[in-house]
Short mmCIF file of C-alpha atoms in Angstrom, two decimals:
data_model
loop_
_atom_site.label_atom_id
_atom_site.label_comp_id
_atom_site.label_asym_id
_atom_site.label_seq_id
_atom_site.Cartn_x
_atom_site.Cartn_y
_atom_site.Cartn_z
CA UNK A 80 183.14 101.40 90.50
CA UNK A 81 185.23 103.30 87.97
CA UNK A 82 186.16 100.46 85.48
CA UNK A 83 189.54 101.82 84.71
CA UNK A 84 191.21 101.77 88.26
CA UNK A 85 192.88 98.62 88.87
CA UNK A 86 191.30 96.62 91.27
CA UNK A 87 193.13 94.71 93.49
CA UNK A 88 191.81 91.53 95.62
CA UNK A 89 193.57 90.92 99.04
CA UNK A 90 192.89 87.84 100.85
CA UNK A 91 193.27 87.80 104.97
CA UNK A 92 193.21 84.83 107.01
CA UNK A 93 192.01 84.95 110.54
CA UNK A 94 193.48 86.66 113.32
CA UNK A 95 194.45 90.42 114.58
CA UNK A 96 198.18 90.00 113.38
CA UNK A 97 196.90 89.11 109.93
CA UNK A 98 194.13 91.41 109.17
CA UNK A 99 195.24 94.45 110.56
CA UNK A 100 198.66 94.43 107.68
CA UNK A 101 196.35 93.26 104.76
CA UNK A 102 193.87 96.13 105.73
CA UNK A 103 196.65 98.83 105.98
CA UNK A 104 197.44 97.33 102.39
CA UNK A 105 194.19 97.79 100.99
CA UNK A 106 193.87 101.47 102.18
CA UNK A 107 197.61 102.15 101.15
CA UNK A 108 196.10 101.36 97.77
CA UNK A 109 193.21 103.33 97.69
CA UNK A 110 194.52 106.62 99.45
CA UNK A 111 197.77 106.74 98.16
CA UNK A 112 197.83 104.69 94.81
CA UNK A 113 193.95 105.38 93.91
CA UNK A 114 193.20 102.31 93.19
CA UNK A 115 190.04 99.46 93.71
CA UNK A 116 191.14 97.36 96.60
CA UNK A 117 188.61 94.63 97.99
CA UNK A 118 189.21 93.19 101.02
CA UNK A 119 188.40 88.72 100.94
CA UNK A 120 188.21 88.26 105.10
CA UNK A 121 188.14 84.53 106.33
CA UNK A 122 186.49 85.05 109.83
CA UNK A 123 186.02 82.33 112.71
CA UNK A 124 183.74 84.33 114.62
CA UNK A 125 185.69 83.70 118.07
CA UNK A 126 187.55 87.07 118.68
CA UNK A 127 185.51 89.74 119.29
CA UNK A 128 187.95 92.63 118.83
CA UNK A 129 188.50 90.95 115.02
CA UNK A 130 184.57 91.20 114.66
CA UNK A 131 184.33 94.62 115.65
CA UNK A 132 187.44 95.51 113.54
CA UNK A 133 185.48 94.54 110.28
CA UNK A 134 182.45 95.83 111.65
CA UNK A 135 183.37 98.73 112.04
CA UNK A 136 185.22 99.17 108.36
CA UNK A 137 182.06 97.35 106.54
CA UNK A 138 181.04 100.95 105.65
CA UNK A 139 184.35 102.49 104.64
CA UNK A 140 185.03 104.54 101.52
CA UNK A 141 187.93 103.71 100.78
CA UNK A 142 187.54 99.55 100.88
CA UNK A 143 185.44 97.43 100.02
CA UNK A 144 185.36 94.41 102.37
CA UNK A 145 183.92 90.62 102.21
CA UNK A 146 183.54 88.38 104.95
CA UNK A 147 184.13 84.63 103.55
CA UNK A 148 182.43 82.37 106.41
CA UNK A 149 184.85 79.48 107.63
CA UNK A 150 183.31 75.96 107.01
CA UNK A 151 182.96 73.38 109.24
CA UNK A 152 186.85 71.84 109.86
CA UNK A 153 186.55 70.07 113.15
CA UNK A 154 186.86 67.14 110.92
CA UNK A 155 189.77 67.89 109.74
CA UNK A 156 191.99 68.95 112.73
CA UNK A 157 193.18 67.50 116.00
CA UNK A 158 192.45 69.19 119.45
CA UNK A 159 196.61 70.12 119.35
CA UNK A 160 197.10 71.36 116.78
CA UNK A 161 199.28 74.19 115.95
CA UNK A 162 197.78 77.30 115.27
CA UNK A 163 200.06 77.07 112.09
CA UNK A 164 198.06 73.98 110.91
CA UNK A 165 194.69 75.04 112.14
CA UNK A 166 195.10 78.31 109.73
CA UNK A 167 196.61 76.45 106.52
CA UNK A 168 193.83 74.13 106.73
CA UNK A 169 191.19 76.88 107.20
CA UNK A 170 192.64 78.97 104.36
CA UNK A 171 192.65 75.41 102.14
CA UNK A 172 189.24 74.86 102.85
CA UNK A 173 188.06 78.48 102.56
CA UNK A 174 189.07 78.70 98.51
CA UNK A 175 185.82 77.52 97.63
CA UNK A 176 184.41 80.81 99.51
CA UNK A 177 187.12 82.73 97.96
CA UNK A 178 186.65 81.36 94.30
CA UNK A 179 182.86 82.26 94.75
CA UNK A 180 183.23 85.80 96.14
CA UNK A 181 185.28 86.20 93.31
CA UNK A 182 182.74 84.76 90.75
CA UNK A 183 180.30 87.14 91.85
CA UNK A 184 181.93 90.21 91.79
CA UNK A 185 180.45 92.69 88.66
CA UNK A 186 184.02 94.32 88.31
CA UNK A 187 186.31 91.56 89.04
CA UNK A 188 189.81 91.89 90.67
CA UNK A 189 193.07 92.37 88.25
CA UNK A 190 195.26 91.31 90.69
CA UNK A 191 195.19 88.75 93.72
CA UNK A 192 197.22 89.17 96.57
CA UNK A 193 197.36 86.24 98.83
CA UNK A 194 198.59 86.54 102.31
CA UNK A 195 201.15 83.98 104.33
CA UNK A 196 198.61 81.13 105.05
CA UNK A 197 196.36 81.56 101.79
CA UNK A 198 199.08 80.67 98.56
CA UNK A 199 197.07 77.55 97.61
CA UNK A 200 194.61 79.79 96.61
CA UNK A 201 196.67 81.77 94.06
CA UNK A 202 195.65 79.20 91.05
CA UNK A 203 192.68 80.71 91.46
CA UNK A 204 194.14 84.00 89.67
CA UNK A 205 194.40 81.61 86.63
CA UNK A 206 191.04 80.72 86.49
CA UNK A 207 190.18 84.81 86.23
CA UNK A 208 193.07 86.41 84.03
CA UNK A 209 194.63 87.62 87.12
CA UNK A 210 198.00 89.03 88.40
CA UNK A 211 198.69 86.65 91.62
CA UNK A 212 201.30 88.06 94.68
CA UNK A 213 201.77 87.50 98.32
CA UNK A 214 201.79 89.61 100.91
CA UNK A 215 204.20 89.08 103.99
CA UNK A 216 203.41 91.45 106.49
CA UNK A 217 206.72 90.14 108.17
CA UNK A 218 210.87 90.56 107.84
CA UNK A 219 212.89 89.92 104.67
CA UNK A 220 214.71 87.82 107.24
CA UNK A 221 211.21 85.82 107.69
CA UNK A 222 211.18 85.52 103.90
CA UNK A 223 214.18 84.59 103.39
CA UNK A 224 214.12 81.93 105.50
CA UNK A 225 210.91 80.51 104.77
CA UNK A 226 211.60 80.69 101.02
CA UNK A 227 214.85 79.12 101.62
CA UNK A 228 213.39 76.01 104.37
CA UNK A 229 213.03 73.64 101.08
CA UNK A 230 217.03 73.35 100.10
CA UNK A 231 218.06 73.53 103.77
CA UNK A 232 215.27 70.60 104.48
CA UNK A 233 217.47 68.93 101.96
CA UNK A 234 220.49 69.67 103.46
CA UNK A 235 220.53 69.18 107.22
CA UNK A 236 219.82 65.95 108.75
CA UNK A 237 218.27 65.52 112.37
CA UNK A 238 216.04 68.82 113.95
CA UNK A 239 216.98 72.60 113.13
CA UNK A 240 217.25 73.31 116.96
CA UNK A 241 219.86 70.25 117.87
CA UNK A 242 222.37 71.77 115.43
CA UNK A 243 225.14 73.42 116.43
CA UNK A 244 226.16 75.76 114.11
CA UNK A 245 224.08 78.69 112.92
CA UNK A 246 221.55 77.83 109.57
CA UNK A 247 222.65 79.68 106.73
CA UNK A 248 220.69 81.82 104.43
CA UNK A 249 222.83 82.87 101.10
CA UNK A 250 223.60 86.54 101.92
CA UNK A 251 222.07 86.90 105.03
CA UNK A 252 223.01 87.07 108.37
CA UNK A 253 223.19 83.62 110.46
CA UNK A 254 219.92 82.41 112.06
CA UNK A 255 220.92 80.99 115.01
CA UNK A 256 219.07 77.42 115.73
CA UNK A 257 216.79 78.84 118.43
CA UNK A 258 215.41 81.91 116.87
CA UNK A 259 213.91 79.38 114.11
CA UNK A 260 210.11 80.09 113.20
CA UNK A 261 207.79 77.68 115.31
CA UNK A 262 207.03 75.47 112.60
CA UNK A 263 211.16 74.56 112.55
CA UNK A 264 211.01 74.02 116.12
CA UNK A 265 209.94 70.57 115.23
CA UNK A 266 210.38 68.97 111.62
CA UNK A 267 208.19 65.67 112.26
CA UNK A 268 205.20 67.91 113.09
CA UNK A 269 202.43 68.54 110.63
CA UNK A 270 202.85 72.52 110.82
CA UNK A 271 206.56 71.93 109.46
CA UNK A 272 205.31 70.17 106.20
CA UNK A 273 202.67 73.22 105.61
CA UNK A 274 205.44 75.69 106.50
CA UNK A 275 208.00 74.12 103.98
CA UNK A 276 205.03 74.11 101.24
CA UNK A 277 203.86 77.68 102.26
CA UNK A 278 207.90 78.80 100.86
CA UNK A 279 207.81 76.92 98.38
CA UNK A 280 204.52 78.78 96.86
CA UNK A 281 205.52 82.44 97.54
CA UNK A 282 208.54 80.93 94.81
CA UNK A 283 206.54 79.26 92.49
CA UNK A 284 202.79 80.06 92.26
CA UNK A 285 203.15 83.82 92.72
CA UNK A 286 204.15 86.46 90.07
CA UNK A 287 206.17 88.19 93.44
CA UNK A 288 206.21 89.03 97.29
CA UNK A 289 204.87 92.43 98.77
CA UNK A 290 207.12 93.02 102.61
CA UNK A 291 206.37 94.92 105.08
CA UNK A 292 209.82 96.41 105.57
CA UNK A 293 212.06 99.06 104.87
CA UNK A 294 215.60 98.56 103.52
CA UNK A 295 217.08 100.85 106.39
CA UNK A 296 215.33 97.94 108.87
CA UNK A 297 217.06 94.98 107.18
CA UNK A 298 219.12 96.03 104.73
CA UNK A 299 221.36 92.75 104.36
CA UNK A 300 218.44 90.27 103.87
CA UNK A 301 216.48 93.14 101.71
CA UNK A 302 219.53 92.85 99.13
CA UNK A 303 220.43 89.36 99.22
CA UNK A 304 216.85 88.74 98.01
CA UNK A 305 216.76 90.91 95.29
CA UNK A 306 220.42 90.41 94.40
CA UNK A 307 222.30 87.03 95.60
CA UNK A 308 222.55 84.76 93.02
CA UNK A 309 222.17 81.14 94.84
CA UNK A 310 219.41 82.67 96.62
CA UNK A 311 217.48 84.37 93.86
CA UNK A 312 218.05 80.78 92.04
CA UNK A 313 215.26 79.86 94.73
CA UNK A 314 213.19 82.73 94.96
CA UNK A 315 213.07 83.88 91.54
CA UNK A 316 210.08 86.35 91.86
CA UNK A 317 210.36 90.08 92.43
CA UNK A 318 210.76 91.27 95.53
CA UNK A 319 209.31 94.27 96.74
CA UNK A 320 209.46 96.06 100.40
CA UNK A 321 206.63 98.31 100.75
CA UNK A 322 206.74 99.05 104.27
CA UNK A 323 206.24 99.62 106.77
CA UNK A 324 202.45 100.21 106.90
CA UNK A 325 201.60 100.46 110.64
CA UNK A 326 197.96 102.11 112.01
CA UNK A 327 198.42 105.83 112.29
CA UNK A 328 197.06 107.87 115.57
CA UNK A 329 193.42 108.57 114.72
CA UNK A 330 192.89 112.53 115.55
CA UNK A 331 189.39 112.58 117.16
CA UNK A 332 187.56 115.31 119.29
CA UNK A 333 185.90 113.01 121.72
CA UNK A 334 186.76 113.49 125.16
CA UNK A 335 190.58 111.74 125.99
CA UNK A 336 190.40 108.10 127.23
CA UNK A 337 191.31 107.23 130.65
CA UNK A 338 194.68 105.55 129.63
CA UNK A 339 195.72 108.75 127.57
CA UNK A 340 194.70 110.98 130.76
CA UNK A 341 197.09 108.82 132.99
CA UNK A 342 199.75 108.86 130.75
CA UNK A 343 199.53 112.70 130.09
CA UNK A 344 200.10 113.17 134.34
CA UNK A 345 203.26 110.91 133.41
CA UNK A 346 206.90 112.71 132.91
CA UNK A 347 208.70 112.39 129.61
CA UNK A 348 209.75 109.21 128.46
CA UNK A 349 209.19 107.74 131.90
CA UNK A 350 206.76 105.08 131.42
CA UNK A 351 207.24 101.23 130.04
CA UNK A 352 204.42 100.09 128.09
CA UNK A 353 203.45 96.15 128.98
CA UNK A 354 201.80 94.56 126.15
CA UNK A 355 202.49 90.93 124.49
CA UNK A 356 199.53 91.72 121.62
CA UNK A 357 196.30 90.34 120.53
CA UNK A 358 197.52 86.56 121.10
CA UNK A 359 200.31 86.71 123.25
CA UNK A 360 199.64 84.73 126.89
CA UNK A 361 202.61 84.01 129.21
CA UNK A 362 202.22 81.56 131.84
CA UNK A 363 200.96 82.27 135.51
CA UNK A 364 204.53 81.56 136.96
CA UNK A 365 205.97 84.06 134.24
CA UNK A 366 203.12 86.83 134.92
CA UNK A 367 203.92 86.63 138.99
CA UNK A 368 207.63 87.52 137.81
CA UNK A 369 207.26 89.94 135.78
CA UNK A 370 204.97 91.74 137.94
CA UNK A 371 207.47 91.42 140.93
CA UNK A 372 210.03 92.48 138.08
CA UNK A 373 208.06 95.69 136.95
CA UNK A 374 207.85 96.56 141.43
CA UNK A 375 211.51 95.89 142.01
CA UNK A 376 212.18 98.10 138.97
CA UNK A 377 210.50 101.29 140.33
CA UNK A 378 209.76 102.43 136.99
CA UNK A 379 206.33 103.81 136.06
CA UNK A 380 204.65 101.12 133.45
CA UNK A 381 201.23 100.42 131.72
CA UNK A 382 200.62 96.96 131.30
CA UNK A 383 198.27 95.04 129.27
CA UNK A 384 197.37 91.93 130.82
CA UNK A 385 195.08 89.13 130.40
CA UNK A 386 194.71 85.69 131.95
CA UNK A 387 197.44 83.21 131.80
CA UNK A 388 196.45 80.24 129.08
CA UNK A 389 198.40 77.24 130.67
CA UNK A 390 201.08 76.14 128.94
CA UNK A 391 200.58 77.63 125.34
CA UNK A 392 202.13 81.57 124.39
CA UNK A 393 199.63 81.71 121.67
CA UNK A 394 196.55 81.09 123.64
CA UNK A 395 194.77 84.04 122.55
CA UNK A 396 195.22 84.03 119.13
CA UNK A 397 191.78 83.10 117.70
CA UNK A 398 189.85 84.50 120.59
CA UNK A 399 191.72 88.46 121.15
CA UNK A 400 189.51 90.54 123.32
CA UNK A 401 187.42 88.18 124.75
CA UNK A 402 187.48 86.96 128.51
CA UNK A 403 186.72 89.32 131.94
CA UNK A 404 187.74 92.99 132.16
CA UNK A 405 188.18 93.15 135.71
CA UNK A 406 190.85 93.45 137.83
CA UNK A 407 193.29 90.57 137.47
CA UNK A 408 193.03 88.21 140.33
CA UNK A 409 196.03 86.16 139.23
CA UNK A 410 198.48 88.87 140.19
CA UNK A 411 200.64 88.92 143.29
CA UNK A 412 198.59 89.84 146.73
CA UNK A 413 198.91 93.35 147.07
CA UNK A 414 200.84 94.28 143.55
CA UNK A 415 197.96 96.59 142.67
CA UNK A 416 197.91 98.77 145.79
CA UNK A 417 201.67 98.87 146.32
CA UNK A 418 202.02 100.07 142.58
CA UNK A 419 199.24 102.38 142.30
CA UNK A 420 201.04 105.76 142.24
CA UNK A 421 203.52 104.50 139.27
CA UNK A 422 201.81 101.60 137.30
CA UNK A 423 198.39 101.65 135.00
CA UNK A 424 197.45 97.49 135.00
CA UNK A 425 194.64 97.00 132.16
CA UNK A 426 192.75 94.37 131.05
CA UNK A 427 192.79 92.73 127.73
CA UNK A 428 192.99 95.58 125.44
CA UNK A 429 194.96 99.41 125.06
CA UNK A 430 195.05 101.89 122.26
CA UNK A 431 198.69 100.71 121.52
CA UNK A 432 199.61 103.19 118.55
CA UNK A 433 198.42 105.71 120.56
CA UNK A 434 200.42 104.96 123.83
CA UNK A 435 203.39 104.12 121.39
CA UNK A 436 202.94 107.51 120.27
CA UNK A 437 202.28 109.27 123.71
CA UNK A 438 205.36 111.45 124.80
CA UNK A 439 205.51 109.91 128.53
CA UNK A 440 206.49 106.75 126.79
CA UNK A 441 209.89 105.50 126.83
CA UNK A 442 210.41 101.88 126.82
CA UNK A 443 207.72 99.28 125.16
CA UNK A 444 208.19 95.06 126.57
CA UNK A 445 206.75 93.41 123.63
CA UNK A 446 206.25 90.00 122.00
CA UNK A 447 207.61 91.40 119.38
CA UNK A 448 204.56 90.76 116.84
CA UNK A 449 206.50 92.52 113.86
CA UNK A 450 202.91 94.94 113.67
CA UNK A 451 204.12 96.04 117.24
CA UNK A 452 207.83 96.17 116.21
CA UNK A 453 206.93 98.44 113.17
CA UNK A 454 204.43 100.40 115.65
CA UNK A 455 206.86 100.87 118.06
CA UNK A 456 210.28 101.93 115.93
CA UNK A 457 207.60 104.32 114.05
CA UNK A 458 206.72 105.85 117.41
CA UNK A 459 210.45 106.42 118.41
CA UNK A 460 210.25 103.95 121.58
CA UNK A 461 213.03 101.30 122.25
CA UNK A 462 212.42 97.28 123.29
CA UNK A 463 212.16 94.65 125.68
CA UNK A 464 211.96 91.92 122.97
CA UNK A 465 210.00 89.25 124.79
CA UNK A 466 209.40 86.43 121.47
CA UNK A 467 206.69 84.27 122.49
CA UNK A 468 205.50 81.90 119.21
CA UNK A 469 205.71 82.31 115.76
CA UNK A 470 208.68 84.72 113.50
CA UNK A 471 208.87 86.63 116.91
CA UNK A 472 212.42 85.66 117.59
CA UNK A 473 213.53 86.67 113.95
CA UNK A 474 212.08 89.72 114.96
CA UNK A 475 213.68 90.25 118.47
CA UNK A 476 216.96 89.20 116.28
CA UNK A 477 216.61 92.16 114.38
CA UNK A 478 215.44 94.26 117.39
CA UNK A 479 218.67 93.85 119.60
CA UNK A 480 221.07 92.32 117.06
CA UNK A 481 220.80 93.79 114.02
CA UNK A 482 219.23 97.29 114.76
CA UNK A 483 220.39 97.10 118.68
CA UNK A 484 217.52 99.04 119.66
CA UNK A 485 216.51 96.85 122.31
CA UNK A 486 217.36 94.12 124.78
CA UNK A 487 216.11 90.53 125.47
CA UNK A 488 216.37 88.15 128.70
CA UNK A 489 219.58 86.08 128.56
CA UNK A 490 217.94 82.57 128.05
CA UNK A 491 214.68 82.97 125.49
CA UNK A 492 211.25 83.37 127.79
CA UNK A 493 209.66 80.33 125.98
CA UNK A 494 212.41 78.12 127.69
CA UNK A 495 212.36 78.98 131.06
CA UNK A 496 210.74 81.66 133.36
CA UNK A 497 212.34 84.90 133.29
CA UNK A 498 213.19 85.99 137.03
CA UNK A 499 212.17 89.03 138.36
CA UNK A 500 215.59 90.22 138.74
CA UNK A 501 216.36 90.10 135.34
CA UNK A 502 213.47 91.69 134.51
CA UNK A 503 214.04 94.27 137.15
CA UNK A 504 217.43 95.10 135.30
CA UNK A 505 215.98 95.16 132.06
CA UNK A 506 213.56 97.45 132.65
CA UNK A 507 216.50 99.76 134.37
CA UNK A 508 218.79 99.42 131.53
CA UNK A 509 215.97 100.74 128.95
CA UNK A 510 215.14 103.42 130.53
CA UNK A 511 217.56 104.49 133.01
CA UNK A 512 221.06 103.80 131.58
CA UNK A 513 222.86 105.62 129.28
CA UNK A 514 222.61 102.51 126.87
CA UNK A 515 219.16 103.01 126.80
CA UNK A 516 219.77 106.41 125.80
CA UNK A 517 221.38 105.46 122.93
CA UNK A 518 219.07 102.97 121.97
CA UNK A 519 216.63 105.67 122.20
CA UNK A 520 218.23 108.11 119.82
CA UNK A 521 218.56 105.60 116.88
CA UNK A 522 215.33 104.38 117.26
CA UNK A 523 213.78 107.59 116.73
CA UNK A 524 216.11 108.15 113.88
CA UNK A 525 214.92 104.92 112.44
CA UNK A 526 211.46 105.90 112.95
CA UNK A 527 211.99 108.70 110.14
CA UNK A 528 213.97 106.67 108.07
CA UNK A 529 210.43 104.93 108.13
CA UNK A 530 208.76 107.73 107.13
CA UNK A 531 211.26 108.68 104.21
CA UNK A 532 210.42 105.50 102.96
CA UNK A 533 207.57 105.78 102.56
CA UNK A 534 207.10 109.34 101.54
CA UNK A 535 206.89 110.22 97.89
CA UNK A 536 210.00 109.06 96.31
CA UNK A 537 211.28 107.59 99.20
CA UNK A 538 212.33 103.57 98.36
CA UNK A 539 209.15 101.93 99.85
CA UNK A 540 206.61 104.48 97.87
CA UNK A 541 208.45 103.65 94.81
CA UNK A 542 208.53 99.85 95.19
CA UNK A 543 204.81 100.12 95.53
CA UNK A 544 205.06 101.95 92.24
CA UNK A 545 206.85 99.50 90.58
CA UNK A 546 204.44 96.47 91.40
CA UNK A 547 201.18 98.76 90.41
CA UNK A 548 203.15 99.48 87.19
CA UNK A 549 203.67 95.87 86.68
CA UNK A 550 200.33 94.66 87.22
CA UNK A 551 198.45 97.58 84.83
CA UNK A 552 201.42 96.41 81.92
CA UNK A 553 200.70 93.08 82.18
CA UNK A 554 197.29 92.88 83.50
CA UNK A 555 194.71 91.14 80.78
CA UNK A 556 191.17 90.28 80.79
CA UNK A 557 188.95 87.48 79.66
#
């Protein structure tokens, strides 16, 4: 390892949506920025996609990549509770791991870069001469109102979701009480109390926050972070939007997939792509809707699916690609056969960039995971935002508010079952209407906004400059 080359430390906590941004990181580094970037992976061992994932890199050129074993925590947690909780106290009780991977390492990092659930171990930078950030592979809107939770814990009496009026964010849009992130949803459960404490580090332990936006995406919560007084008085760290780093199409000569054959026999910008991610699992009631929905709608679709977890939209989260890859038995009788010439129904797992990407697509239902959002305005394809846990209403906020480059059922799907009529329309108004049109056309123009950004020069690549440039000025060793 060339000593010269800054070498930069991420830290990933488990799950798809959380490894997937901090790897794109590391190889934006390497490829782009030549530097040293070392991947510090926290794995459970329970999803087998996330498993093959880092399998499959273990070899790679361009990163170098660690696998920190979770200890025993069963101890330590209840049966129910939130996946919010279960990850901050995995990530607390991983630093040892961390601090000894470290330790060990001949060159050692210059820099630490924490992501969302692993500030507390930041301090840890301190103990090595280090540079310490945080990575948020979400929205400036995320950020700014998870920096911001603190004052307005302060402030507001009772639960965010019984207020009336909007929360508000100094120089953002209103939030309205709904869209809050999961851990608002309730302020007298543990996950709140990590949540607050989570904003509260990105402030205060870190020397500044790496986003995974664009200021064309969100260009009023981009500035007021960087620029509004009462909300930089909180903040105080740099800012810097580096996004948005998304997986690219992989070009390979192996013979097409079967997907990618079906969707090449498809017209242009005819089919709506089902997926709600690696976590994502509606309800058996909401799955029989949506598939009488996706029927009534005579529109040709590909849909992801994989069995209904009960009452819980996150069921999947630390176990993605596991469970039976036949044909779905908990559809409606019949759906299959009567939908055979127009739909594509697969189990568990697609090559989503690449269907994102595919020119038959037009229309994409999503959970709105902001890797999929990013994916998705990238690829030129408009939304369905279906939020299921997490920042995904934020996200569908920005979707069809801010950006209106989707749509979203009337009443939020977490609250009550979306009918199949609705859905029915839905799916018309994406990709039949002439508003759907539109929303087509300035998605695609956002998508190479996207790519402007980051090109050389363009206000994401030089961002990234500007953080490299401040960790090899003020980077010092032992």
């Amino acid at each position: 390892m060339d000593q010269e080359k800054l070498h930069v430390a991420i830290i990933s906590s488990p799950g798809m949506g959380h490894l997937i941004p901090v790897l794109l990181l590391g190889n934006r580094l390497a490829t782009h920025h030549h530097l040293h970037a070392t991947i510090l992976a926290v794995t459970t061992q329970t999803s087998y996609v996330e498993s093959q994932l880092l399998a499959s890199l273990m070899d790679s050129r361009h990163i170098n990549i660690i696998k920190i074993p979770l200890v025993d925590i069963s101890n330590l947690l209840h049966p129910n509770d939130a996946v919010v909780t279960q990850l901050a106290v995995m990530m607390r009780e991983a630093r040892h791991g961390i601090r000894s991977a470290i330790s060990a390492m001949t060159h050692r990092p210059d820099v630490l870069i924490a992501d969302v659930f692993s500030s507390e171990s930041l301090p840890i930078a301190d103990e090595f001469h280090m540079r310490k950030y945080v990575y948020v592979p979400c929205s400036a809107r995320f950020v700014s109102v998870t920096t911001y939770c603190h004052v307005l814990d302060e402030e507001i009496k009772g639960q965010y979701v019984d207020q009336r009026e909007p929360l508000m964010i100094p120089g953002c849009d209103p939030v309205r009480c709904e869209d809050v992130p999961d851990p608002m949803l309730d302020r007298n459960n543990q996950q709140y109390k990590e949540y607050v404490r989570m904003g509260i580090d990105f402030a205060t332990l870190s020397d500044g926050i790496l986003m995974n936006t664009w200021t064309d995406l969100e260009p009023k919560s981009s500035d007021a972070l960087k620029f509004n007084k009462i909300l930089r008085s909180v903040v105080k760290v740099p800012v810097y939007n580096i996004g948005p780093l998304t997986r690219e199409v992989e070009e390979s000569s192996s013979k097409k997939s079967e997907v990618i054959e079906w969707l090449d026999r498809q017209p242009l910008e005819s089919v709506l792509f089902v997926s709600f991610g690696s976590g994502g699992t509606p309800s058996a009631d909401q799955i029989t809707e949506l598939a009488w929905g996706l029927e009534l709608s005579q529109q040709r679709f590909l849909w992801v699916i994989r069995p209904p977890a009960g009452s819980s939209n996150d069921g999947a989260f630390f176990t993605a690609g596991t469970g039976t890859d036949g044909p779905p038995e908990y559809l409606p009788e019949g759906f299959l056969t009567r939908t055979q010439r127009v739909g594509l129904v697969l189990p568990l797992w697609a090559p989503q960039v690449e269907i994102l990407n595919h020119r038959s697509v037009g229309g994409f239902l999503s959970h709105c995971g902001f890797n999929s959002v990013l994916e998705s305005i990238k690829g030129g394809v408009p939304m369905i935002a279906w939020p299921l846990y997490a920042e995904q209403r934020l996200n569908a906020s920005i979707v069809a508010e801010e950006q209106k480059v989707g749509v979203r059922p009337a009443v939020l799907p977490t609250k009550k079952v979306v009918g199949r009529e609705e859905i029915e329309q839905m799916a018309r108004r994406l990709m039949e209407s002439e508003e759907g049109k539109r929303m087509r056309e300035k998605v695609k123009a956002l998508g190479e906004s996207a790519k402007e950004a980051l090109g050389i020069e363009g206000s994401s690549y030089n961002s990234m400059c500007e953080f490299i440039k401040c960790c090899e000025k003020k980077m010092t060793r032992p």
